[in-house]
Amino acid sequence: MSRVRSLDVMRGVVMVLMAIDHVRVYAGVPAGGPTAGVFFTRWVTHFCAPAFVFLAGTAAYLHGRKLGDTNALLRYLLTRGLMLVVLELTVIRFAWTFNVAYSEFVLAGVIWMLGWCMVLLAALVRFTPRTVGIVGVALMLFQQVFHFVPRALPEPARGAVGVVYEFFYPAGLEGWSAINILYVIIPWIGVMAAGYWFATIMTREPEARDRICLRLGLAATAAFVVLGGLATVMQSTSDEPALFRFLNQGKYPPTQLYLLMTLGPLIALMPVAERARGVIGETFAVFGRVPLFYYLLHIPVIHISALIVGMIREGAMHPEWYASAPYAQVPEANRWGLPLLYLVFVIDVAVLYWPSRWFARVKAARRDGWLQFL
């Protein structure tokens, strides 16, 4: 089964956008702010995590069709999912911080969440894609129910459950203090499950596929505009500009409006991504063919860039500012301006292109079993 170009291109687009956010981390620029430049520097990267998770579900279904064996797909998802969890806690943790003080700071980040979602998706693949998708949509729509579930337990049991439960959904319990939780599992597993169902659309004839993607994507976007607009009007007492209130939807965990805002345009643009050609389209496709390789490489590249910028600007690298990255501690006086942030972003993406293109070619030419996991 040949690769679906739109998946590679769209994945590549959001991976490039992701680099903006991670350069922002090392620049010390806050995640959003009162000025349009800072606000949209953060906002444009909100599409990354939903796209990664949704398209990971789509890719899982397509990989299962290629394998032709549900058990093989189940083993693949379990293996790759657990591998991602281990990478988050070891290699990626080191790439963010360049230190080995694991007892002081460990992060349950996006790769951790992706890994556990794959493990959970493995438990669902024996059901029909439609059933998996309905479960996923339900988890997205009714996610807040999980906030109240622990309240049905007696007080002593809540404390015992909290250590694990807080990884699934924030319920105000006392979690495991050894790990900082950035991404919970619910509703992200719902997003992945919905993406698994969405893959059945991507396997249709091009004309039908494009028509459904456009209608579905525009419908989700319209729902966001209407519901988000109503929510913005209800928050009219806030001093924040109305446009910022409208676009500033909750990500941790991702609210229903956040998911409509990000997944709607993603789905609507799939037909455009399928037709993307030329230098720009091929560049995005290269990044999209090697998503994990790119991810593992881009964090140390950006981190090293930040240290070089520090040496040039301050005369010192200041590694202590990044000891708990992505929660960087850059003093306000030393934060970068947006022009420098975007200059470093462009340079880093250009640097990442060449090894990504090399590995994409290696991956396409060889059939080594381990390459499928990258």
XYZ file of C-alpha atoms in Angstrom:
374
model
C 0.000 0.000 0.000
C 1.516 3.343 -1.085
C 1.943 6.233 1.318
C -0.842 8.817 1.517
C 0.901 12.039 0.546
C -1.490 14.350 2.381
C -0.616 12.670 5.697
C 3.106 13.232 5.134
C 2.634 16.833 4.024
C 0.272 17.777 6.842
C 2.480 16.044 9.400
C 5.453 17.952 8.008
C 3.627 21.282 8.272
C 2.798 20.813 11.950
C 6.306 19.536 12.710
C 7.753 22.754 11.307
C 5.237 24.770 13.336
C 6.229 22.768 16.417
C 9.788 24.038 16.060
C 8.500 27.594 16.512
C 7.079 26.699 19.908
C 10.197 24.907 21.068
C 12.474 27.756 19.978
C 10.084 29.991 21.935
C 10.701 27.840 25.026
C 14.466 28.383 24.865
C 14.008 32.047 23.973
C 12.134 32.541 27.241
C 9.174 34.116 25.421
C 5.945 33.438 27.366
C 3.294 31.061 26.021
C 0.982 33.779 24.783
C 0.790 37.371 25.865
C -0.793 40.773 25.461
C 0.793 41.589 22.080
C -0.369 40.063 18.820
C 3.149 38.874 17.938
C 3.627 36.878 21.138
C 0.030 35.626 21.153
C 0.078 34.267 17.611
C 3.591 32.852 17.976
C 2.068 30.513 20.537
C -1.394 30.159 18.994
C -0.225 28.921 15.594
C 1.512 25.993 17.287
C -1.722 24.801 18.925
C -2.400 22.772 15.782
C 0.622 20.534 16.402
C -0.418 18.159 19.190
C -3.946 17.521 17.843
C -2.543 16.849 14.379
C 0.137 14.478 15.711
C -2.331 12.460 17.731
C -5.144 12.436 15.165
C -2.852 11.492 12.273
C -1.116 8.866 14.437
C -4.490 7.149 14.690
C -4.949 7.440 10.930
C -1.475 6.036 10.291
C -2.175 3.138 12.679
C -5.217 2.060 10.653
C -3.319 2.338 7.362
C -0.396 0.376 8.804
C -2.830 -2.307 9.921
C -4.194 -2.585 6.377
C -0.654 -2.949 5.094
C 0.107 -5.667 7.646
C -3.167 -7.448 6.952
C -3.168 -8.873 10.479
C -4.905 -7.393 13.512
C -2.584 -9.206 15.910
C 0.446 -7.786 14.108
C -1.006 -4.273 14.378
C -1.719 -4.824 18.070
C 1.890 -5.892 18.681
C 3.185 -2.936 16.669
C 1.137 -0.414 18.654
C 2.159 -1.949 21.980
C 5.836 -2.040 21.031
C 5.974 1.432 19.548
C 3.852 2.922 22.313
C 6.030 1.587 25.104
C 9.137 2.612 23.166
C 7.826 6.195 23.014
C 7.192 6.229 26.764
C 10.767 5.072 27.442
C 12.173 7.646 25.000
C 10.236 10.446 26.719
C 11.632 9.520 30.122
C 15.237 9.098 28.931
C 16.501 10.444 25.603
C 13.966 13.257 25.182
C 14.258 14.306 28.829
C 18.030 14.605 28.362
C 17.674 16.490 25.058
C 15.475 19.121 26.726
C 17.774 19.706 29.705
C 21.283 18.396 28.889
C 21.554 17.049 32.435
C 21.020 13.696 34.113
C 19.257 14.925 37.253
C 16.337 12.603 36.592
C 15.412 12.463 40.275
C 14.799 16.227 40.254
C 12.770 16.642 37.064
C 10.975 14.252 34.698
C 8.216 15.266 32.308
C 5.158 13.393 31.045
C 5.142 15.246 27.736
C 3.600 14.796 24.313
C 5.642 11.717 23.378
C 4.721 10.069 26.681
C 1.057 10.745 25.915
C 1.358 9.483 22.343
C 2.966 6.298 23.605
C 0.263 5.476 26.132
C -2.465 6.367 23.624
C -0.972 3.817 21.217
C -0.993 1.218 23.972
C -4.672 1.935 24.649
C -5.480 1.987 20.942
C -3.986 -1.514 20.719
C -6.799 -2.647 23.015
C -9.381 -1.231 20.586
C -8.177 -2.401 17.181
C -10.155 -5.655 17.332
C -13.326 -3.569 17.077
C -14.527 -2.013 13.832
C -13.053 1.397 12.929
C -16.532 2.898 13.309
C -16.814 1.601 16.885
C -13.319 2.842 17.710
C -14.177 6.239 16.265
C -17.457 6.557 18.147
C -15.647 5.757 21.400
C -13.069 8.401 20.520
C -15.621 11.116 19.751
C -17.483 10.287 22.984
C -14.273 10.675 25.004
C -13.696 14.079 23.443
C -17.252 15.303 23.957
C -17.787 14.002 27.489
C -14.241 14.217 28.865
C -15.233 16.321 31.886
C -17.077 13.326 33.335
C -13.681 11.909 34.284
C -13.082 14.873 36.581
C -15.908 13.695 38.819
C -15.375 9.924 38.723
C -13.025 9.783 41.758
C -15.593 11.605 43.894
C -17.664 8.429 43.898
C -14.875 6.688 45.792
C -14.477 6.772 49.591
C -11.850 9.206 50.862
C -9.046 6.675 51.577
C -9.380 5.188 48.098
C -9.089 8.569 46.390
C -5.549 9.035 47.644
C -4.473 5.618 46.417
C -6.116 6.097 43.029
C -4.779 9.628 42.528
C -1.201 8.491 41.877
C -2.365 6.833 38.655
C -5.609 8.677 37.902
C -3.986 12.099 37.444
C -2.135 10.716 34.428
C -5.512 10.099 32.788
C -7.458 13.239 33.648
C -6.995 16.073 36.166
C -9.376 15.489 39.068
C -7.664 17.481 41.804
C -6.102 14.395 43.383
C -2.551 14.103 44.627
C -0.585 12.625 41.736
C 2.858 11.100 41.554
C 5.232 13.894 42.561
C 8.208 12.358 40.717
C 6.745 13.214 37.297
C 5.455 16.562 36.022
C 2.313 15.885 34.006
C 1.926 18.109 30.958
C -0.250 15.869 28.771
C -2.923 13.637 30.294
C -4.299 10.641 28.396
C -7.962 11.704 28.165
C -9.226 13.064 25.817
C -6.107 12.525 23.669
C -6.828 8.810 23.303
C -10.204 9.925 21.943
C -8.453 12.094 19.346
C -6.290 9.143 18.265
C -9.297 6.824 18.096
C -11.185 9.385 15.979
C -8.167 9.580 13.679
C -8.253 5.794 13.348
C -11.847 6.031 12.104
C -10.957 8.984 9.865
C -8.533 6.715 7.989
C -11.515 4.934 6.425
C -12.262 8.222 4.661
C -8.667 8.525 3.447
C -8.921 5.143 1.711
C -11.861 6.201 -0.456
C -11.659 7.378 -4.040
C -9.988 10.813 -4.270
C -13.123 12.728 -5.260
C -15.260 11.269 -2.452
C -12.399 11.568 0.051
C -11.822 15.241 -0.721
C -15.535 16.051 -0.577
C -15.990 14.393 2.819
C -12.831 15.985 4.255
C -13.933 19.424 3.138
C -17.449 19.070 4.519
C -16.359 17.496 7.790
C -13.557 19.989 8.352
C -15.665 23.035 7.550
C -18.508 21.745 9.735
C -16.159 21.357 12.715
C -14.665 24.800 12.063
C -18.124 26.376 11.793
C -19.139 24.732 15.062
C -16.094 26.281 16.701
C -16.877 29.720 15.292
C -20.453 29.603 16.586
C -19.793 28.038 19.988
C -16.528 29.880 20.507
C -18.195 33.139 19.560
C -20.926 32.583 22.139
C -18.335 31.778 24.802
C -16.412 34.944 23.901
C -19.511 37.104 24.285
C -20.181 35.538 27.682
C -16.644 36.516 28.763
C -17.103 40.121 27.685
C -16.057 41.426 31.126
C -12.452 40.322 30.498
C -9.853 42.958 29.585
C -8.312 40.612 26.996
C -9.104 41.521 23.354
C -12.128 39.660 22.021
C -10.127 37.938 19.270
C -7.621 36.638 21.821
C -10.431 35.329 24.045
C -12.002 33.663 21.024
C -8.793 31.865 20.007
C -7.314 31.233 23.442
C -8.914 27.860 24.156
C -7.761 25.509 26.902
C -5.119 22.936 25.943
C -4.247 21.183 29.229
C -6.410 19.135 28.893
C -7.714 20.091 25.426
C -11.281 21.347 25.614
C -13.956 20.584 23.050
C -13.571 24.071 21.558
C -9.802 23.648 21.345
C -10.220 20.399 19.426
C -12.815 21.884 17.067
C -10.551 24.883 16.449
C -7.545 22.739 15.548
C -8.928 19.551 14.008
C -11.514 21.302 11.799
C -8.978 23.187 9.649
C -6.650 20.169 9.666
C -9.308 17.935 8.117
C -10.537 20.615 5.689
C -7.001 21.163 4.370
C -6.243 17.501 3.675
C -7.256 17.827 -0.021
C -4.903 20.810 -0.351
C -2.077 18.840 1.262
C -2.658 15.934 -1.149
C -2.006 18.266 -4.083
C 0.983 20.061 -2.563
C 3.913 19.803 -4.948
C 7.047 21.763 -5.697
C 9.840 22.618 -3.298
C 7.579 23.609 -0.407
C 5.302 20.589 -0.675
C 8.211 18.180 -0.993
C 10.030 19.764 1.959
C 7.032 19.270 4.209
C 6.608 15.711 2.907
C 10.232 14.902 3.777
C 9.722 15.969 7.392
C 6.397 14.125 7.524
C 7.938 10.832 6.420
C 10.282 10.714 9.422
C 8.282 12.207 12.303
C 9.993 10.521 15.251
C 13.483 10.937 13.780
C 12.764 14.655 13.316
C 11.370 14.975 16.832
C 14.351 13.283 18.458
C 16.736 15.506 16.489
C 14.995 18.869 16.670
C 15.088 19.337 20.452
C 18.905 19.040 20.844
C 19.392 21.175 17.707
C 17.221 23.946 19.174
C 18.833 23.537 22.607
C 22.339 23.869 21.156
C 21.189 26.907 19.158
C 19.982 28.543 22.370
C 23.331 27.936 24.052
C 25.152 29.463 21.066
C 22.846 32.489 21.102
C 23.502 32.857 24.822
C 27.250 32.833 24.255
C 26.953 35.465 21.521
C 24.540 37.739 23.390
C 25.535 37.232 27.022
C 29.057 35.883 26.839
C 27.848 32.738 28.641
C 25.682 29.770 27.661
C 23.618 29.689 30.891
C 22.660 25.988 30.836
C 20.984 26.498 34.221
C 18.167 28.373 32.481
C 17.177 25.144 30.732
C 17.655 22.660 33.574
C 13.900 22.029 33.681
C 13.039 22.661 30.017
C 10.483 22.900 28.523
C 9.783 24.894 31.688
C 12.727 27.178 30.900
C 13.763 29.792 33.468
C 15.149 32.603 31.291
C 15.258 35.936 33.180
C 12.969 38.526 31.661
C 15.870 40.823 30.823
C 17.542 38.065 28.806
C 14.576 36.905 26.747
C 14.849 37.071 22.983
C 12.851 39.357 20.764
C 10.579 37.813 18.156
C 12.889 38.642 15.195
C 15.706 36.624 16.788
C 13.301 33.834 17.716
C 12.132 33.461 14.115
C 15.651 33.761 12.713
C 16.839 30.866 14.887
C 13.696 28.919 13.947
C 14.398 29.275 10.203
C 18.057 28.296 10.634
C 17.211 25.263 12.750
C 14.554 23.978 10.330
C 17.033 24.350 7.466
C 19.623 22.392 9.465
C 17.062 19.663 10.216
C 16.067 19.244 6.584
C 19.242 17.535 5.402
C 19.427 14.710 7.951
C 15.653 14.253 7.635
C 15.941 13.876 3.853
C 18.811 11.416 4.255
C 16.901 9.284 6.750
C 13.715 9.395 4.638
C 15.705 7.921 1.754
C 17.271 5.259 3.963
C 13.869 4.338 5.352
C 12.366 4.072 1.859
C 15.221 1.981 0.477
C 15.620 -0.509 3.311
C 13.220 -2.931 4.932
C 14.900 -3.307 8.321
C 12.222 -4.124 10.888
C 13.355 -1.503 13.404
C 13.020 1.334 10.856
C 9.227 1.080 10.976
C 9.334 2.428 14.530
C 10.997 5.688 13.414
